[in-house]
Amino acid sequence: MTSSDSSASSSAWHHIDDAECRRFTASVELVGKRWSSGILLAIAQGASRFSDIVASVVGLSDRLLAQRLKELERSGLVSRSVVATTPVQVRYALTPRGSDLLQSLQPLVSWGQRWGTPATDGIPAAPPAAGTQPVSAPGGAVAPALG
């Protein structure tokens, strides 16, 4: 990166004020909570019932799923609907806000596919082999499970 590239990229962030920074931090903390993004991805890929979601996100406990679903619903990312059947069914879906969030995470998923996270998973910090393409979920949503 040249010095002009560096100054151009830093100036793009110069306009962010303290309130915007706090909103950004809160957003990153929400989606960065363990299992949250994996749950959102599972729902985006068609898991709509509690049992479907827990089966889709390997290692997620029922207790933690219930807690995260409540948080995601309070945040307006997931909607919960009760279907009047016998027995009663509860279904979860992404809200437009949740779908928008997943779309905004796609570049981060692509970055992770390219670079990995050597500090936590042992993937070498090197770019991918030439011709490697990021994987996309149906509809262009975020790709691999983000547990």
PDB file of C-alpha atoms in Angstrom:
ATOM      1  CA  MET A   1       0.000   0.000   0.000  1.00  0.00           C
ATOM      2  CA  THR A   2       1.407   3.390  -0.915  1.00  0.00           C
ATOM      3  CA  SER A   3       1.186   6.403   1.335  1.00  0.00           C
ATOM      4  CA  SER A   4      -1.545   7.846  -0.883  1.00  0.00           C
ATOM      5  CA  ASP A   5      -3.515   4.565  -0.557  1.00  0.00           C
ATOM      6  CA  SER A   6      -3.108   4.725   3.209  1.00  0.00           C
ATOM      7  CA  SER A   7      -4.322   8.306   3.468  1.00  0.00           C
ATOM      8  CA  ALA A   8      -7.264   7.605   1.151  1.00  0.00           C
ATOM      9  CA  SER A   9      -8.422   4.638   3.230  1.00  0.00           C
ATOM     10  CA  SER A  10      -8.005   6.468   6.549  1.00  0.00           C
ATOM     11  CA  SER A  11      -9.892   9.524   5.279  1.00  0.00           C
ATOM     12  CA  ALA A  12     -12.864   7.291   4.427  1.00  0.00           C
ATOM     13  CA  TRP A  13     -13.249   6.603   8.165  1.00  0.00           C
ATOM     14  CA  HIS A  14     -12.527  10.148   9.325  1.00  0.00           C
ATOM     15  CA  HIS A  15     -16.194  11.255   9.246  1.00  0.00           C
ATOM     16  CA  ILE A  16     -17.367   8.705  11.853  1.00  0.00           C
ATOM     17  CA  ASP A  17     -18.350  10.407  15.091  1.00  0.00           C
ATOM     18  CA  ASP A  18     -18.554   8.968  18.619  1.00  0.00           C
ATOM     19  CA  ALA A  19     -22.241   8.025  18.371  1.00  0.00           C
ATOM     20  CA  GLU A  20     -21.657   6.164  15.090  1.00  0.00           C
ATOM     21  CA  CYS A  21     -18.656   4.431  16.614  1.00  0.00           C
ATOM     22  CA  ARG A  22     -20.788   3.254  19.574  1.00  0.00           C
ATOM     23  CA  ARG A  23     -23.497   1.935  17.201  1.00  0.00           C
ATOM     24  CA  PHE A  24     -20.855   0.122  15.167  1.00  0.00           C
ATOM     25  CA  THR A  25     -19.327  -1.398  18.311  1.00  0.00           C
ATOM     26  CA  ALA A  26     -22.747  -2.546  19.560  1.00  0.00           C
ATOM     27  CA  SER A  27     -23.463  -4.135  16.164  1.00  0.00           C
ATOM     28  CA  VAL A  28     -20.146  -5.976  16.104  1.00  0.00           C
ATOM     29  CA  GLU A  29     -20.641  -7.178  19.679  1.00  0.00           C
ATOM     30  CA  LEU A  30     -24.128  -8.499  18.872  1.00  0.00           C
ATOM     31  CA  VAL A  31     -23.111 -10.444  15.783  1.00  0.00           C
ATOM     32  CA  GLY A  32     -19.815 -11.446  17.393  1.00  0.00           C
ATOM     33  CA  LYS A  33     -21.456 -13.219  20.312  1.00  0.00           C
ATOM     34  CA  ARG A  34     -20.744 -16.896  20.121  1.00  0.00           C
ATOM     35  CA  TRP A  35     -23.369 -18.679  17.994  1.00  0.00           C
ATOM     36  CA  SER A  36     -25.302 -15.553  16.920  1.00  0.00           C
ATOM     37  CA  SER A  37     -24.073 -15.427  13.343  1.00  0.00           C
ATOM     38  CA  GLY A  38     -24.343 -19.210  12.997  1.00  0.00           C
ATOM     39  CA  ILE A  39     -27.971 -19.018  14.094  1.00  0.00           C
ATOM     40  CA  LEU A  40     -28.683 -16.226  11.618  1.00  0.00           C
ATOM     41  CA  LEU A  41     -27.062 -18.225   8.848  1.00  0.00           C
ATOM     42  CA  ALA A  42     -29.004 -21.380   9.751  1.00  0.00           C
ATOM     43  CA  ILE A  43     -32.268 -19.435   9.572  1.00  0.00           C
ATOM     44  CA  ALA A  44     -31.215 -17.847   6.267  1.00  0.00           C
ATOM     45  CA  GLN A  45     -30.575 -21.330   4.883  1.00  0.00           C
ATOM     46  CA  GLY A  46     -34.072 -22.506   5.788  1.00  0.00           C
ATOM     47  CA  ALA A  47     -33.993 -23.698   9.406  1.00  0.00           C
ATOM     48  CA  SER A  48     -37.160 -22.240  10.897  1.00  0.00           C
ATOM     49  CA  ARG A  49     -37.938 -24.400  13.934  1.00  0.00           C
ATOM     50  CA  PHE A  50     -35.930 -24.567  17.139  1.00  0.00           C
ATOM     51  CA  SER A  51     -34.931 -28.184  16.497  1.00  0.00           C
ATOM     52  CA  ASP A  52     -33.852 -27.345  12.923  1.00  0.00           C
ATOM     53  CA  ILE A  53     -31.635 -24.515  14.133  1.00  0.00           C
ATOM     54  CA  VAL A  54     -29.995 -26.502  16.917  1.00  0.00           C
ATOM     55  CA  ALA A  55     -29.311 -29.339  14.448  1.00  0.00           C
ATOM     56  CA  SER A  56     -27.791 -26.896  11.937  1.00  0.00           C
ATOM     57  CA  VAL A  57     -25.338 -25.238  14.329  1.00  0.00           C
ATOM     58  CA  VAL A  58     -22.994 -27.946  15.579  1.00  0.00           C
ATOM     59  CA  GLY A  59     -22.174 -27.637  19.276  1.00  0.00           C
ATOM     60  CA  LEU A  60     -24.993 -25.222  20.124  1.00  0.00           C
ATOM     61  CA  SER A  61     -26.953 -26.158  23.258  1.00  0.00           C
ATOM     62  CA  ASP A  62     -30.717 -25.757  23.621  1.00  0.00           C
ATOM     63  CA  ARG A  63     -30.229 -23.310  26.498  1.00  0.00           C
ATOM     64  CA  LEU A  64     -27.876 -21.070  24.542  1.00  0.00           C
ATOM     65  CA  LEU A  65     -30.052 -21.211  21.425  1.00  0.00           C
ATOM     66  CA  ALA A  66     -33.070 -20.057  23.431  1.00  0.00           C
ATOM     67  CA  GLN A  67     -31.022 -17.201  24.916  1.00  0.00           C
ATOM     68  CA  ARG A  68     -29.573 -16.089  21.569  1.00  0.00           C
ATOM     69  CA  LEU A  69     -32.953 -16.293  19.792  1.00  0.00           C
ATOM     70  CA  LYS A  70     -34.420 -13.938  22.427  1.00  0.00           C
ATOM     71  CA  GLU A  71     -31.503 -11.508  21.938  1.00  0.00           C
ATOM     72  CA  LEU A  72     -31.779 -11.650  18.150  1.00  0.00           C
ATOM     73  CA  GLU A  73     -35.538 -11.120  18.350  1.00  0.00           C
ATOM     74  CA  ARG A  74     -35.117  -8.133  20.717  1.00  0.00           C
ATOM     75  CA  SER A  75     -32.583  -6.698  18.273  1.00  0.00           C
ATOM     76  CA  GLY A  76     -35.066  -6.938  15.417  1.00  0.00           C
ATOM     77  CA  LEU A  77     -32.990  -9.441  13.441  1.00  0.00           C
ATOM     78  CA  VAL A  78     -35.265 -12.475  13.886  1.00  0.00           C
ATOM     79  CA  SER A  79     -39.037 -12.736  14.076  1.00  0.00           C
ATOM     80  CA  ARG A  80     -40.875 -15.419  16.035  1.00  0.00           C
ATOM     81  CA  SER A  81     -44.299 -16.672  15.051  1.00  0.00           C
ATOM     82  CA  VAL A  82     -46.540 -19.214  16.734  1.00  0.00           C
ATOM     83  CA  VAL A  83     -48.430 -21.571  14.447  1.00  0.00           C
ATOM     84  CA  ALA A  84     -51.719 -22.756  15.987  1.00  0.00           C
ATOM     85  CA  THR A  85     -51.337 -26.483  15.427  1.00  0.00           C
ATOM     86  CA  THR A  86     -51.388 -29.444  17.757  1.00  0.00           C
ATOM     87  CA  PRO A  87     -48.802 -29.334  19.168  1.00  0.00           C
ATOM     88  CA  VAL A  88     -48.147 -25.621  18.798  1.00  0.00           C
ATOM     89  CA  GLN A  89     -45.218 -24.833  16.506  1.00  0.00           C
ATOM     90  CA  VAL A  90     -42.882 -21.883  16.857  1.00  0.00           C
ATOM     91  CA  ARG A  91     -41.124 -20.699  13.706  1.00  0.00           C
ATOM     92  CA  TYR A  92     -38.272 -18.251  13.324  1.00  0.00           C
ATOM     93  CA  ALA A  93     -37.427 -16.123  10.293  1.00  0.00           C
ATOM     94  CA  LEU A  94     -35.002 -13.379   9.439  1.00  0.00           C
ATOM     95  CA  THR A  95     -36.465  -9.909   9.395  1.00  0.00           C
ATOM     96  CA  PRO A  96     -35.440  -7.528   6.617  1.00  0.00           C
ATOM     97  CA  ARG A  97     -32.990  -6.082   9.136  1.00  0.00           C
ATOM     98  CA  GLY A  98     -31.508  -9.549   9.772  1.00  0.00           C
ATOM     99  CA  SER A  99     -31.209 -10.263   6.041  1.00  0.00           C
ATOM    100  CA  ASP A 100     -29.497  -6.922   5.545  1.00  0.00           C
ATOM    101  CA  LEU A 101     -27.035  -7.752   8.328  1.00  0.00           C
ATOM    102  CA  LEU A 102     -26.150 -11.082   6.697  1.00  0.00           C
ATOM    103  CA  GLN A 103     -25.537  -9.327   3.393  1.00  0.00           C
ATOM    104  CA  SER A 104     -23.209  -6.871   5.104  1.00  0.00           C
ATOM    105  CA  LEU A 105     -21.254  -9.762   6.674  1.00  0.00           C
ATOM    106  CA  GLN A 106     -20.446 -11.369   3.307  1.00  0.00           C
ATOM    107  CA  PRO A 107     -17.184  -9.399   2.888  1.00  0.00           C
ATOM    108  CA  LEU A 108     -16.078 -10.534   6.352  1.00  0.00           C
ATOM    109  CA  VAL A 109     -16.837 -14.161   5.478  1.00  0.00           C
ATOM    110  CA  SER A 110     -14.851 -13.762   2.260  1.00  0.00           C
ATOM    111  CA  TRP A 111     -11.966 -12.254   4.197  1.00  0.00           C
ATOM    112  CA  GLY A 112     -12.025 -15.191   6.622  1.00  0.00           C
ATOM    113  CA  GLN A 113     -12.016 -17.640   3.738  1.00  0.00           C
ATOM    114  CA  ARG A 114      -8.990 -15.879   2.267  1.00  0.00           C
ATOM    115  CA  TRP A 115      -6.966 -15.297   5.414  1.00  0.00           C
ATOM    116  CA  GLY A 116      -8.335 -17.517   8.179  1.00  0.00           C
ATOM    117  CA  THR A 117      -7.739 -16.714  11.800  1.00  0.00           C
ATOM    118  CA  PRO A 118      -4.325 -18.133  12.674  1.00  0.00           C
ATOM    119  CA  ALA A 119      -4.526 -17.120  16.318  1.00  0.00           C
ATOM    120  CA  THR A 120      -7.554 -19.345  16.920  1.00  0.00           C
ATOM    121  CA  ASP A 121      -7.776 -22.101  14.340  1.00  0.00           C
ATOM    122  CA  GLY A 122      -4.276 -22.822  13.127  1.00  0.00           C
ATOM    123  CA  ILE A 123      -4.935 -21.735   9.551  1.00  0.00           C
ATOM    124  CA  PRO A 124      -1.753 -20.213   8.112  1.00  0.00           C
ATOM    125  CA  ALA A 125      -1.874 -16.475   7.549  1.00  0.00           C
ATOM    126  CA  ALA A 126      -1.498 -16.674   3.786  1.00  0.00           C
ATOM    127  CA  PRO A 127      -3.754 -15.782   0.882  1.00  0.00           C
ATOM    128  CA  PRO A 128      -5.756 -18.568  -0.762  1.00  0.00           C
ATOM    129  CA  ALA A 129      -4.575 -20.519  -3.727  1.00  0.00           C
ATOM    130  CA  ALA A 130      -5.190 -18.880  -7.072  1.00  0.00           C
ATOM    131  CA  GLY A 131      -8.670 -19.539  -8.384  1.00  0.00           C
ATOM    132  CA  THR A 132     -10.208 -20.185  -4.950  1.00  0.00           C
ATOM    133  CA  GLN A 133     -13.712 -18.750  -4.797  1.00  0.00           C
ATOM    134  CA  PRO A 134     -15.668 -17.868  -1.639  1.00  0.00           C
ATOM    135  CA  VAL A 135     -18.731 -20.031  -1.069  1.00  0.00           C
ATOM    136  CA  SER A 136     -22.098 -18.287  -1.016  1.00  0.00           C
ATOM    137  CA  ALA A 137     -25.256 -19.433   0.670  1.00  0.00           C
ATOM    138  CA  PRO A 138     -28.466 -19.603  -1.356  1.00  0.00           C
ATOM    139  CA  GLY A 139     -29.639 -16.144  -2.371  1.00  0.00           C
ATOM    140  CA  GLY A 140     -26.146 -14.682  -1.979  1.00  0.00           C
ATOM    141  CA  ALA A 141     -26.303 -14.613   1.815  1.00  0.00           C
ATOM    142  CA  VAL A 142     -23.368 -15.317   4.075  1.00  0.00           C
ATOM    143  CA  ALA A 143     -21.498 -18.534   3.460  1.00  0.00           C
ATOM    144  CA  PRO A 144     -20.067 -21.085   5.921  1.00  0.00           C
ATOM    145  CA  ALA A 145     -21.327 -21.572   9.443  1.00  0.00           C
ATOM    146  CA  LEU A 146     -20.215 -18.745  11.681  1.00  0.00           C
ATOM    147  CA  GLY A 147     -20.507 -20.530  15.056  1.00  0.00           C
TER     148      GLY A 147
END
